[in-house]
mmCIF file of C-alpha atoms in Angstrom:
data_model
loop_
_atom_site.group_PDB
_atom_site.id
_atom_site.type_symbol
_atom_site.label_atom_id
_atom_site.label_comp_id
_atom_site.label_asym_id
_atom_site.label_seq_id
_atom_site.Cartn_x
_atom_site.Cartn_y
_atom_site.Cartn_z
ATOM 1 C CA MET A 1 -8.892 16.458 20.734
ATOM 2 C CA ASP A 2 -5.134 16.681 21.390
ATOM 3 C CA LEU A 3 -4.501 16.623 17.672
ATOM 4 C CA LEU A 4 -6.385 19.884 17.144
ATOM 5 C CA PHE A 5 -5.016 21.804 20.136
ATOM 6 C CA LEU A 6 -1.504 22.439 21.407
ATOM 7 C CA THR A 7 -2.173 21.197 24.943
ATOM 8 C CA ARG A 8 -0.467 17.925 24.078
ATOM 9 C CA LEU A 9 2.816 19.879 23.693
ATOM 10 C CA ALA A 10 2.604 21.502 27.119
ATOM 11 C CA ASN A 11 5.076 19.050 28.663
ATOM 12 C CA VAL A 12 7.392 18.923 25.662
ATOM 13 C CA ASP A 13 10.574 21.033 25.733
ATOM 14 C CA LEU A 14 10.835 21.865 22.049
ATOM 15 C CA HIS A 15 13.267 24.724 22.664
ATOM 16 C CA THR A 16 15.889 22.494 24.269
ATOM 17 C CA SER A 17 15.419 19.653 21.813
ATOM 18 C CA GLU A 18 16.111 21.967 18.870
ATOM 19 C CA SER A 19 18.893 23.968 20.548
ATOM 20 C CA PHE A 20 21.729 21.765 19.273
ATOM 21 C CA ASP A 21 23.033 20.461 15.976
ATOM 22 C CA CYS A 22 23.829 16.749 15.809
ATOM 23 C CA GLU A 23 27.139 17.753 14.203
ATOM 24 C CA GLU A 24 28.175 19.256 17.549
ATOM 25 C CA CYS A 25 26.729 16.392 19.559
ATOM 26 C CA PHE A 26 27.940 13.198 17.885
ATOM 27 C CA GLY A 27 29.208 14.224 14.461
ATOM 28 C CA HIS A 28 28.252 12.970 11.043
ATOM 29 C CA GLY A 29 29.241 9.521 9.819
ATOM 30 C CA PRO A 30 28.225 5.832 9.830
ATOM 31 C CA TYR A 31 25.427 6.417 12.347
ATOM 32 C CA GLN A 32 23.613 8.731 9.949
ATOM 33 C CA LYS A 33 24.318 6.387 7.050
ATOM 34 C CA GLN A 34 22.417 3.662 8.897
ATOM 35 C CA MET A 35 19.531 6.081 9.218
ATOM 36 C CA LEU A 36 19.685 6.874 5.507
ATOM 37 C CA PHE A 37 19.357 3.155 4.775
ATOM 38 C CA LEU A 38 16.187 3.217 6.867
ATOM 39 C CA ILE A 39 14.789 5.996 4.655
ATOM 40 C CA LEU A 40 15.642 3.962 1.561
ATOM 41 C CA LEU A 41 13.823 0.882 2.885
ATOM 42 C CA GLY A 42 10.864 2.882 4.139
ATOM 43 C CA THR A 43 10.365 4.650 0.817
ATOM 44 C CA LEU A 44 10.778 1.429 -1.146
ATOM 45 C CA PHE A 45 8.195 -0.467 0.911
ATOM 46 C CA THR A 46 5.747 2.426 1.150
ATOM 47 C CA HIS A 47 5.732 2.980 -2.596
ATOM 48 C CA SER A 48 5.538 -0.771 -3.287
ATOM 49 C CA GLN A 49 2.466 -1.111 -1.085
ATOM 50 C CA THR A 50 0.940 1.834 -2.936
ATOM 51 C CA LEU A 51 1.506 0.170 -6.315
ATOM 52 C CA VAL A 52 0.503 -3.387 -5.442
ATOM 53 C CA VAL A 53 -3.253 -2.918 -5.978
ATOM 54 C CA SER A 54 -2.799 -1.686 -9.539
ATOM 55 C CA LEU A 55 -0.220 -4.431 -10.110
ATOM 56 C CA VAL A 56 -2.583 -7.296 -9.237
ATOM 57 C CA THR A 57 -5.763 -5.802 -10.724
ATOM 58 C CA GLY A 58 -4.577 -5.215 -14.257
ATOM 59 C CA ASP A 59 -7.028 -5.460 -17.154
ATOM 60 C CA VAL A 60 -7.821 -8.902 -18.563
ATOM 61 C CA ASP A 61 -9.607 -9.543 -21.851
ATOM 62 C CA HIS A 62 -13.170 -10.635 -21.013
ATOM 63 C CA TRP A 63 -16.592 -11.121 -22.587
ATOM 64 C CA CYS A 64 -20.051 -12.338 -21.639
ATOM 65 C CA LYS A 65 -20.077 -15.946 -20.512
ATOM 66 C CA MET A 66 -21.647 -18.544 -22.803
ATOM 67 C CA PRO A 67 -24.624 -20.270 -21.095
ATOM 68 C CA GLY A 68 -24.606 -24.012 -20.589
ATOM 69 C CA GLY A 69 -26.277 -25.975 -23.362
ATOM 70 C CA PHE A 70 -24.474 -24.356 -26.297
ATOM 71 C CA ASN A 71 -22.460 -26.837 -28.311
ATOM 72 C CA ILE A 72 -20.457 -24.191 -30.160
ATOM 73 C CA SER A 73 -16.919 -22.883 -29.994
ATOM 74 C CA GLU A 74 -15.880 -19.776 -28.128
ATOM 75 C CA ALA A 75 -15.175 -17.969 -31.404
ATOM 76 C CA ASP A 76 -18.639 -18.829 -32.758
ATOM 77 C CA TRP A 77 -20.239 -17.636 -29.527
ATOM 78 C CA LYS A 78 -18.539 -14.253 -29.873
ATOM 79 C CA HIS A 79 -19.650 -13.812 -33.482
ATOM 80 C CA ILE A 80 -23.230 -14.887 -32.740
ATOM 81 C CA ALA A 81 -23.964 -13.384 -29.324
ATOM 82 C CA ILE A 82 -21.490 -10.682 -28.351
ATOM 83 C CA ALA A 83 -22.459 -7.128 -29.241
ATOM 84 C CA ARG A 84 -19.967 -4.914 -31.019
ATOM 85 C CA GLU A 85 -18.641 -1.511 -30.060
ATOM 86 C CA THR A 86 -18.706 1.447 -32.458
ATOM 87 C CA ASP A 87 -15.143 0.648 -33.537
ATOM 88 C CA GLY A 88 -16.128 -2.898 -34.508
ATOM 89 C CA ARG A 89 -14.542 -4.687 -31.567
ATOM 90 C CA PHE A 90 -16.442 -7.244 -29.516
ATOM 91 C CA SER A 91 -17.986 -5.721 -26.410
ATOM 92 C CA SER A 92 -16.588 -6.771 -23.047
ATOM 93 C CA CYS A 93 -19.778 -6.013 -21.146
ATOM 94 C CA ARG A 94 -22.751 -6.454 -23.506
ATOM 95 C CA VAL A 95 -24.482 -9.482 -25.042
ATOM 96 C CA TYR A 96 -27.363 -9.617 -27.509
ATOM 97 C CA GLU A 97 -30.591 -9.853 -25.553
ATOM 98 C CA ARG A 98 -31.801 -12.733 -27.721
ATOM 99 C CA CYS A 99 -28.907 -14.868 -26.437
ATOM 100 C CA LYS A 100 -29.592 -14.339 -22.741
ATOM 101 C CA PRO A 101 -31.183 -17.505 -21.323
ATOM 102 C CA PRO A 102 -34.629 -17.313 -19.709
ATOM 103 C CA ALA A 103 -34.844 -17.559 -15.947
ATOM 104 C CA GLU A 104 -36.251 -21.084 -16.045
ATOM 105 C CA HIS A 105 -33.258 -22.220 -18.055
ATOM 106 C CA ASP A 106 -30.862 -20.819 -15.458
ATOM 107 C CA ALA A 107 -32.706 -22.648 -12.703
ATOM 108 C CA SER A 108 -32.633 -26.017 -14.470
ATOM 109 C CA GLU A 109 -29.193 -25.657 -16.036
ATOM 110 C CA SER A 110 -27.412 -27.525 -13.277
ATOM 111 C CA THR A 111 -29.620 -30.595 -13.735
ATOM 112 C CA GLN A 112 -29.251 -30.777 -17.526
ATOM 113 C CA ASP A 113 -26.519 -32.373 -19.536
ATOM 114 C CA VAL A 114 -24.150 -29.735 -20.889
ATOM 115 C CA HIS A 115 -25.069 -30.608 -24.510
ATOM 116 C CA ALA A 116 -28.779 -31.133 -23.932
ATOM 117 C CA VAL A 117 -31.355 -28.707 -25.302
ATOM 118 C CA THR A 118 -34.798 -29.495 -23.936
ATOM 119 C CA PRO A 119 -37.993 -28.613 -25.808
ATOM 120 C CA THR A 120 -38.819 -25.942 -23.206
ATOM 121 C CA VAL A 121 -35.763 -23.937 -24.093
ATOM 122 C CA SER A 122 -35.230 -24.943 -27.729
ATOM 123 C CA SER A 123 -36.981 -21.801 -28.975
ATOM 124 C CA TRP A 124 -34.617 -19.628 -26.957
ATOM 125 C CA TYR A 125 -31.639 -21.654 -28.145
ATOM 126 C CA ASN A 126 -32.617 -21.220 -31.810
ATOM 127 C CA ARG A 127 -33.420 -17.550 -31.326
ATOM 128 C CA CYS A 128 -29.766 -16.821 -30.559
ATOM 129 C CA PHE A 129 -28.671 -17.778 -34.083
ATOM 130 C CA PRO A 130 -28.994 -14.952 -36.635
ATOM 131 C CA ASP A 131 -30.399 -17.143 -39.410
ATOM 132 C CA GLN A 132 -33.269 -18.134 -37.084
ATOM 133 C CA VAL A 133 -34.118 -14.565 -36.047
ATOM 134 C CA GLN A 134 -37.110 -12.693 -37.503
ATOM 135 C CA ASP A 135 -37.356 -10.011 -34.816
ATOM 136 C CA ILE A 136 -36.260 -6.548 -35.952
ATOM 137 C CA ASN A 137 -34.932 -5.955 -32.418
ATOM 138 C CA SER A 138 -32.553 -8.909 -32.651
ATOM 139 C CA THR A 139 -29.510 -6.627 -32.194
ATOM 140 C CA ARG A 140 -30.747 -5.134 -28.950
ATOM 141 C CA ASP A 141 -28.108 -5.790 -26.289
ATOM 142 C CA ALA A 142 -28.071 -6.147 -22.509
ATOM 143 C CA PRO A 143 -25.411 -6.183 -19.799
ATOM 144 C CA CYS A 144 -23.565 -9.391 -18.975
ATOM 145 C CA GLU A 145 -24.351 -11.311 -15.824
ATOM 146 C CA ALA A 146 -21.243 -13.513 -15.932
ATOM 147 C CA TRP A 147 -17.953 -13.421 -17.806
ATOM 148 C CA ASP A 148 -15.334 -15.573 -19.444
ATOM 149 C CA TYR A 149 -11.692 -14.487 -19.473
ATOM 150 C CA ASP A 150 -8.669 -14.938 -21.679
ATOM 151 C CA VAL A 151 -7.213 -18.219 -20.410
ATOM 152 C CA HIS A 152 -3.646 -17.016 -21.014
ATOM 153 C CA THR A 153 -3.868 -13.996 -18.696
ATOM 154 C CA ALA A 154 -6.867 -14.640 -16.432
ATOM 155 C CA GLU A 155 -4.845 -15.981 -13.506
ATOM 156 C CA SER A 156 -2.432 -13.044 -13.612
ATOM 157 C CA SER A 157 -5.041 -10.608 -12.281
ATOM 158 C CA ALA A 158 -7.443 -10.563 -9.341
ATOM 159 C CA VAL A 159 -9.983 -9.106 -11.760
ATOM 160 C CA SER A 160 -10.957 -12.594 -12.923
ATOM 161 C CA THR A 161 -11.098 -13.932 -9.355
ATOM 162 C CA TRP A 162 -13.800 -11.521 -8.192
ATOM 163 C CA ASP A 163 -15.262 -10.426 -11.565
ATOM 164 C CA MET A 164 -14.103 -6.825 -11.172
ATOM 165 C CA VAL A 165 -15.174 -5.835 -14.678
ATOM 166 C CA CYS A 166 -17.870 -3.732 -16.336
ATOM 167 C CA GLU A 167 -20.311 -2.405 -13.719
ATOM 168 C CA ARG A 168 -18.245 -4.156 -11.043
ATOM 169 C CA LYS A 169 -15.069 -2.334 -12.070
ATOM 170 C CA VAL A 170 -15.620 0.057 -9.180
ATOM 171 C CA MET A 171 -14.458 -2.775 -6.916
ATOM 172 C CA ARG A 172 -10.898 -2.054 -8.036
ATOM 173 C CA VAL A 173 -11.274 1.587 -7.034
ATOM 174 C CA VAL A 174 -12.643 0.497 -3.663
ATOM 175 C CA LEU A 175 -9.497 -1.545 -2.977
ATOM 176 C CA ALA A 176 -7.226 1.418 -3.672
ATOM 177 C CA SER A 177 -9.527 3.733 -1.703
ATOM 178 C CA MET A 178 -9.584 1.399 1.296
ATOM 179 C CA GLN A 179 -5.804 1.392 1.355
ATOM 180 C CA SER A 180 -5.591 5.195 1.116
ATOM 181 C CA PHE A 181 -8.342 5.644 3.711
ATOM 182 C CA GLY A 182 -6.468 3.348 6.076
ATOM 183 C CA GLY A 183 -3.417 5.576 5.773
ATOM 184 C CA VAL A 184 -5.403 8.731 6.508
ATOM 185 C CA VAL A 185 -7.129 7.215 9.547
ATOM 186 C CA ALA A 186 -3.862 5.874 10.938
ATOM 187 C CA LEU A 187 -1.983 9.160 10.586
ATOM 188 C CA VAL A 188 -4.814 11.101 12.243
ATOM 189 C CA LEU A 189 -4.915 8.706 15.193
ATOM 190 C CA VAL A 190 -1.162 8.330 15.539
ATOM 191 C CA GLY A 191 -0.578 12.061 15.242
ATOM 192 C CA SER A 192 -2.229 12.621 18.613
ATOM 193 C CA ILE A 193 -0.054 10.100 20.467
ATOM 194 C CA ALA A 194 3.269 10.278 18.615
ATOM 195 C CA ASP A 195 4.774 12.754 21.094
ATOM 196 C CA TYR A 196 3.893 10.483 24.015
ATOM 197 C CA ILE A 197 4.883 7.050 22.719
ATOM 198 C CA GLY A 198 8.053 7.798 20.784
ATOM 199 C CA ARG A 199 9.302 7.389 17.248
ATOM 200 C CA LYS A 200 10.932 3.988 17.647
ATOM 201 C CA THR A 201 7.903 2.390 19.313
ATOM 202 C CA LEU A 202 5.578 3.539 16.543
ATOM 203 C CA LEU A 203 8.089 2.520 13.899
ATOM 204 C CA LEU A 204 8.390 -1.012 15.280
ATOM 205 C CA GLY A 205 4.658 -1.348 15.944
ATOM 206 C CA SER A 206 3.712 -0.236 12.449
ATOM 207 C CA ALA A 207 6.323 -2.557 10.929
ATOM 208 C CA ILE A 208 4.875 -5.548 12.780
ATOM 209 C CA LEU A 209 1.330 -4.614 11.719
ATOM 210 C CA LEU A 210 2.541 -4.117 8.144
ATOM 211 C CA PHE A 211 4.110 -7.573 8.142
ATOM 212 C CA ILE A 212 0.928 -9.185 9.523
ATOM 213 C CA SER A 213 -1.440 -7.317 7.186
ATOM 214 C CA THR A 214 0.750 -8.178 4.198
ATOM 215 C CA ILE A 215 0.518 -11.862 5.117
ATOM 216 C CA CYS A 216 -3.272 -11.438 5.360
ATOM 217 C CA THR A 217 -3.399 -10.112 1.788
ATOM 218 C CA PHE A 218 -1.520 -13.223 0.671
ATOM 219 C CA VAL A 219 -4.019 -15.647 2.192
ATOM 220 C CA ALA A 220 -7.236 -13.671 1.635
ATOM 221 C CA THR A 221 -9.787 -15.716 -0.328
ATOM 222 C CA GLY A 222 -12.738 -13.307 -0.342
ATOM 223 C CA TYR A 223 -12.991 -9.779 -1.667
ATOM 224 C CA ALA A 224 -14.137 -8.260 1.650
ATOM 225 C CA TYR A 225 -11.327 -9.990 3.533
ATOM 226 C CA TYR A 226 -8.786 -8.754 0.990
ATOM 227 C CA ALA A 227 -10.151 -5.192 1.131
ATOM 228 C CA MET A 228 -9.875 -5.157 4.922
ATOM 229 C CA ALA A 229 -6.312 -6.486 4.729
ATOM 230 C CA ARG A 230 -5.466 -3.699 2.297
ATOM 231 C CA PHE A 231 -6.993 -1.171 4.732
ATOM 232 C CA LEU A 232 -4.709 -2.427 7.507
ATOM 233 C CA ALA A 233 -1.724 -2.518 5.177
ATOM 234 C CA GLY A 234 -2.420 1.062 4.116
ATOM 235 C CA ALA A 235 -2.689 2.171 7.734
ATOM 236 C CA SER A 236 0.520 0.497 8.837
ATOM 237 C CA VAL A 237 2.599 1.496 5.815
ATOM 238 C CA ALA A 238 1.538 5.151 6.163
ATOM 239 C CA VAL A 239 2.685 5.277 9.784
ATOM 240 C CA ASN A 240 5.843 3.328 9.036
ATOM 241 C CA GLY A 241 6.719 5.464 6.035
ATOM 242 C CA PHE A 242 6.159 8.660 8.020
ATOM 243 C CA PHE A 243 8.425 7.675 10.886
ATOM 244 C CA THR A 244 11.145 6.223 8.678
ATOM 245 C CA PHE A 245 11.558 9.855 7.617
ATOM 246 C CA ILE A 246 11.029 11.550 10.979
ATOM 247 C CA LEU A 247 13.455 9.454 13.025
ATOM 248 C CA PRO A 248 16.437 9.808 10.630
ATOM 249 C CA PHE A 249 15.581 13.477 10.038
ATOM 250 C CA GLU A 250 15.879 14.192 13.765
ATOM 251 C CA SER A 251 19.248 12.397 13.885
ATOM 252 C CA MET A 252 20.791 14.145 10.872
ATOM 253 C CA THR A 253 23.000 17.207 11.012
ATOM 254 C CA HIS A 254 21.438 20.461 9.849
ATOM 255 C CA ALA A 255 23.789 20.717 6.874
ATOM 256 C CA HIS A 256 22.952 17.258 5.515
ATOM 257 C CA ARG A 257 19.228 16.977 6.237
ATOM 258 C CA PRO A 258 17.601 18.198 3.008
ATOM 259 C CA GLN A 259 19.915 16.758 0.355
ATOM 260 C CA GLN A 260 20.461 13.298 1.777
ATOM 261 C CA VAL A 261 16.887 12.691 2.908
ATOM 262 C CA LEU A 262 15.464 13.699 -0.474
ATOM 263 C CA LEU A 263 18.124 11.766 -2.399
ATOM 264 C CA LEU A 264 17.416 8.509 -0.574
ATOM 265 C CA ALA A 265 13.666 9.006 -0.945
ATOM 266 C CA VAL A 266 14.018 9.442 -4.708
ATOM 267 C CA ILE A 267 16.251 6.365 -4.957
ATOM 268 C CA GLY A 268 13.715 4.307 -2.983
ATOM 269 C CA ILE A 269 10.855 5.356 -5.266
ATOM 270 C CA ALA A 270 12.959 4.655 -8.372
ATOM 271 C CA LEU A 271 13.854 1.161 -7.139
ATOM 272 C CA SER A 272 10.192 0.449 -6.441
ATOM 273 C CA GLU A 273 9.220 1.514 -9.974
ATOM 274 C CA VAL A 274 11.937 -0.676 -11.501
ATOM 275 C CA TRP A 275 10.827 -3.622 -9.347
ATOM 276 C CA THR A 276 7.252 -3.112 -10.568
ATOM 277 C CA VAL A 277 8.342 -3.208 -14.211
ATOM 278 C CA VAL A 278 10.347 -6.395 -13.629
ATOM 279 C CA ILE A 279 7.435 -8.199 -11.942
ATOM 280 C CA ASN A 280 4.998 -7.043 -14.634
ATOM 281 C CA LEU A 281 7.139 -8.658 -17.320
ATOM 282 C CA ILE A 282 6.620 -12.101 -15.772
ATOM 283 C CA LEU A 283 3.291 -13.819 -16.411
ATOM 284 C CA MET A 284 2.243 -15.618 -13.237
ATOM 285 C CA ASP A 285 -0.680 -16.107 -10.873
ATOM 286 C CA TRP A 286 -1.592 -12.798 -9.251
ATOM 287 C CA ARG A 287 -1.249 -14.198 -5.742
ATOM 288 C CA LEU A 288 2.281 -15.405 -6.442
ATOM 289 C CA LYS A 289 3.029 -12.078 -8.123
ATOM 290 C CA GLN A 290 1.915 -10.266 -4.981
ATOM 291 C CA VAL A 291 4.042 -12.487 -2.737
ATOM 292 C CA ILE A 292 7.177 -11.930 -4.829
ATOM 293 C CA PHE A 293 6.537 -8.205 -5.210
ATOM 294 C CA LEU A 294 6.096 -7.614 -1.466
ATOM 295 C CA ALA A 295 8.666 -10.172 -0.285
ATOM 296 C CA PRO A 296 11.295 -7.456 0.408
ATOM 297 C CA THR A 297 9.004 -6.214 3.197
ATOM 298 C CA ALA A 298 10.484 -9.018 5.295
ATOM 299 C CA LEU A 299 13.758 -7.037 5.418
ATOM 300 C CA LEU A 300 12.116 -4.243 7.378
ATOM 301 C CA LEU A 301 11.912 -5.932 10.779
ATOM 302 C CA PRO A 302 15.608 -6.985 10.904
ATOM 303 C CA ALA A 303 16.622 -3.490 9.781
ATOM 304 C CA LEU A 304 14.608 -1.864 12.572
ATOM 305 C CA TRP A 305 16.275 -4.049 15.193
ATOM 306 C CA PHE A 306 19.318 -1.733 15.141
ATOM 307 C CA VAL A 307 17.357 1.533 15.228
ATOM 308 C CA ARG A 308 17.719 3.772 18.281
ATOM 309 C CA GLU A 309 15.218 6.296 19.577
ATOM 310 C CA SER A 310 15.421 9.873 18.346
ATOM 311 C CA PRO A 311 17.715 11.841 20.683
ATOM 312 C CA ARG A 312 15.739 15.019 20.016
ATOM 313 C CA TRP A 313 12.483 13.375 21.094
ATOM 314 C CA LEU A 314 14.133 12.058 24.258
ATOM 315 C CA VAL A 315 15.429 15.544 25.088
ATOM 316 C CA ALA A 316 12.027 17.073 24.361
ATOM 317 C CA ARG A 317 10.414 14.627 26.793
ATOM 318 C CA GLY A 318 13.051 15.343 29.437
ATOM 319 C CA MET A 319 14.548 11.821 29.245
ATOM 320 C CA LEU A 320 18.130 13.086 29.320
ATOM 321 C CA ASP A 321 19.635 9.853 30.659
ATOM 322 C CA ALA A 322 18.188 7.870 27.752
ATOM 323 C CA ALA A 323 19.191 10.649 25.354
ATOM 324 C CA GLU A 324 22.756 10.507 26.654
ATOM 325 C CA VAL A 325 22.927 6.756 26.013
ATOM 326 C CA VAL A 326 21.773 7.223 22.405
ATOM 327 C CA MET A 327 24.123 10.158 21.816
ATOM 328 C CA MET A 328 27.118 8.314 23.264
ATOM 329 C CA ARG A 329 26.416 5.307 21.088
ATOM 330 C CA ALA A 330 26.124 7.532 18.015
ATOM 331 C CA ALA A 331 29.366 9.311 18.931
ATOM 332 C CA THR A 332 31.141 5.969 19.304
ATOM 333 C CA ILE A 333 29.892 4.765 15.898
ATOM 334 C CA ASN A 334 30.935 8.074 14.289
ATOM 335 C CA ASN A 335 34.319 8.067 16.085
ATOM 336 C CA PHE A 336 33.370 11.408 17.615
ATOM 337 C CA PRO A 337 35.102 12.611 20.838
ATOM 338 C CA LEU A 338 33.013 11.339 23.741
ATOM 339 C CA PRO A 339 33.983 14.218 26.080
ATOM 340 C CA ALA A 340 32.466 16.669 23.585
ATOM 341 C CA THR A 341 29.226 14.694 23.609
ATOM 342 C CA ALA A 342 29.212 14.522 27.405
ATOM 343 C CA CYS A 343 29.807 18.276 27.586
ATOM 344 C CA LEU A 344 26.846 19.037 25.332
ATOM 345 C CA VAL A 345 24.587 16.695 27.310
ATOM 346 C CA GLN A 346 25.620 18.498 30.490
ATOM 347 C CA LYS A 347 24.699 21.839 28.917
ATOM 348 C CA LEU A 348 21.314 20.397 27.994
ATOM 349 C CA ARG A 349 20.797 19.325 31.608
ATOM 350 C CA GLU A 350 21.602 22.827 32.792
ATOM 351 C CA HIS A 351 19.263 24.276 30.193
ATOM 352 C CA VAL A 352 16.428 22.056 31.407
ATOM 353 C CA LYS A 353 17.040 22.887 35.080
ATOM 354 C CA ASN A 354 17.332 26.645 34.597
ATOM 355 C CA PRO A 355 16.265 27.669 31.090
ATOM 356 C CA ALA A 356 16.024 31.400 31.950
ATOM 357 C CA VAL A 357 19.662 31.621 33.044
ATOM 358 C CA CYS A 358 20.853 29.684 30.015
ATOM 359 C CA GLU A 359 18.899 31.878 27.626
ATOM 360 C CA SER A 360 20.223 35.102 29.200
ATOM 361 C CA GLY A 361 23.743 33.696 29.014
ATOM 362 C CA ASP A 362 23.282 32.874 25.350
ATOM 363 C CA ARG A 363 22.095 36.424 24.632
ATOM 364 C CA ALA A 364 25.046 37.906 26.541
ATOM 365 C CA ARG A 365 27.463 35.967 24.380
#
């Protein structure tokens, strides 16, 4: 229950870790710009993963499937068998009950020639045609059991692959919910261990899991498999997106934190939206669309190779030697005087060894 109680922070020196401004420690320059690029990538990939479900499950024109044994065109089938909505359009989910085949026809359909109409089902076959109908309930409709799709757009959406239409439309919502639920679960679990493991470790681990889960969504052939892959992708992208903000935020100077972090986040979201519009304009198989749309995710791992641990987290955990290495590297990249960095690190060491004396000295000044 570390997440709910503050005992997990007992060994964390938050006072020391927040007692300095990065401007005084290693300046502001190229080092922070590298971190801003990380925010841009993180926002771009996080938002893209959020949008991908709606991108590949767009609506496709559909109607009740014509049973085997009907030697009529698709247009004739619609006019004869498909119910109409109140606005006069053909229904996507309803068929006239008189045109639904009997159970025995379904069972024997696979053994009959596609154009054959046997005497046992001829009465049902004739009943579907309006000029043969005498029943006053001939316009009574029923839900579809199978669907046909517009051949021009069917392959562009996963809707046609798993029949996510009509009563099954909730399957689309489940995919988006699984992804969101994965993010919530991951953040709850990671929140309790983030202060122990470190920002960089979680950032790299989540990036690797994101890469693997994204590949799984590419090769998934079944709905359940795809939903689970989306759950893992949602979990990993939530953690990755969170720490692509936290790590740069803890390395930024106080004066530049709000404006630059928010600016790069907005740019990342805007780029993701533009990328979505571009991909939507191209008619292609939904699996290929997904691959192209998420292909930039491959840039994340190389970008993280150059990331260093948060100096504030290292100080908070008492790892001053490791913190000094990171600070010195940042000072070198920013062309900041190394003696000034070394002096601040020494003050931090003194603060850790004897915090009471340091605090009284600060008050005296």
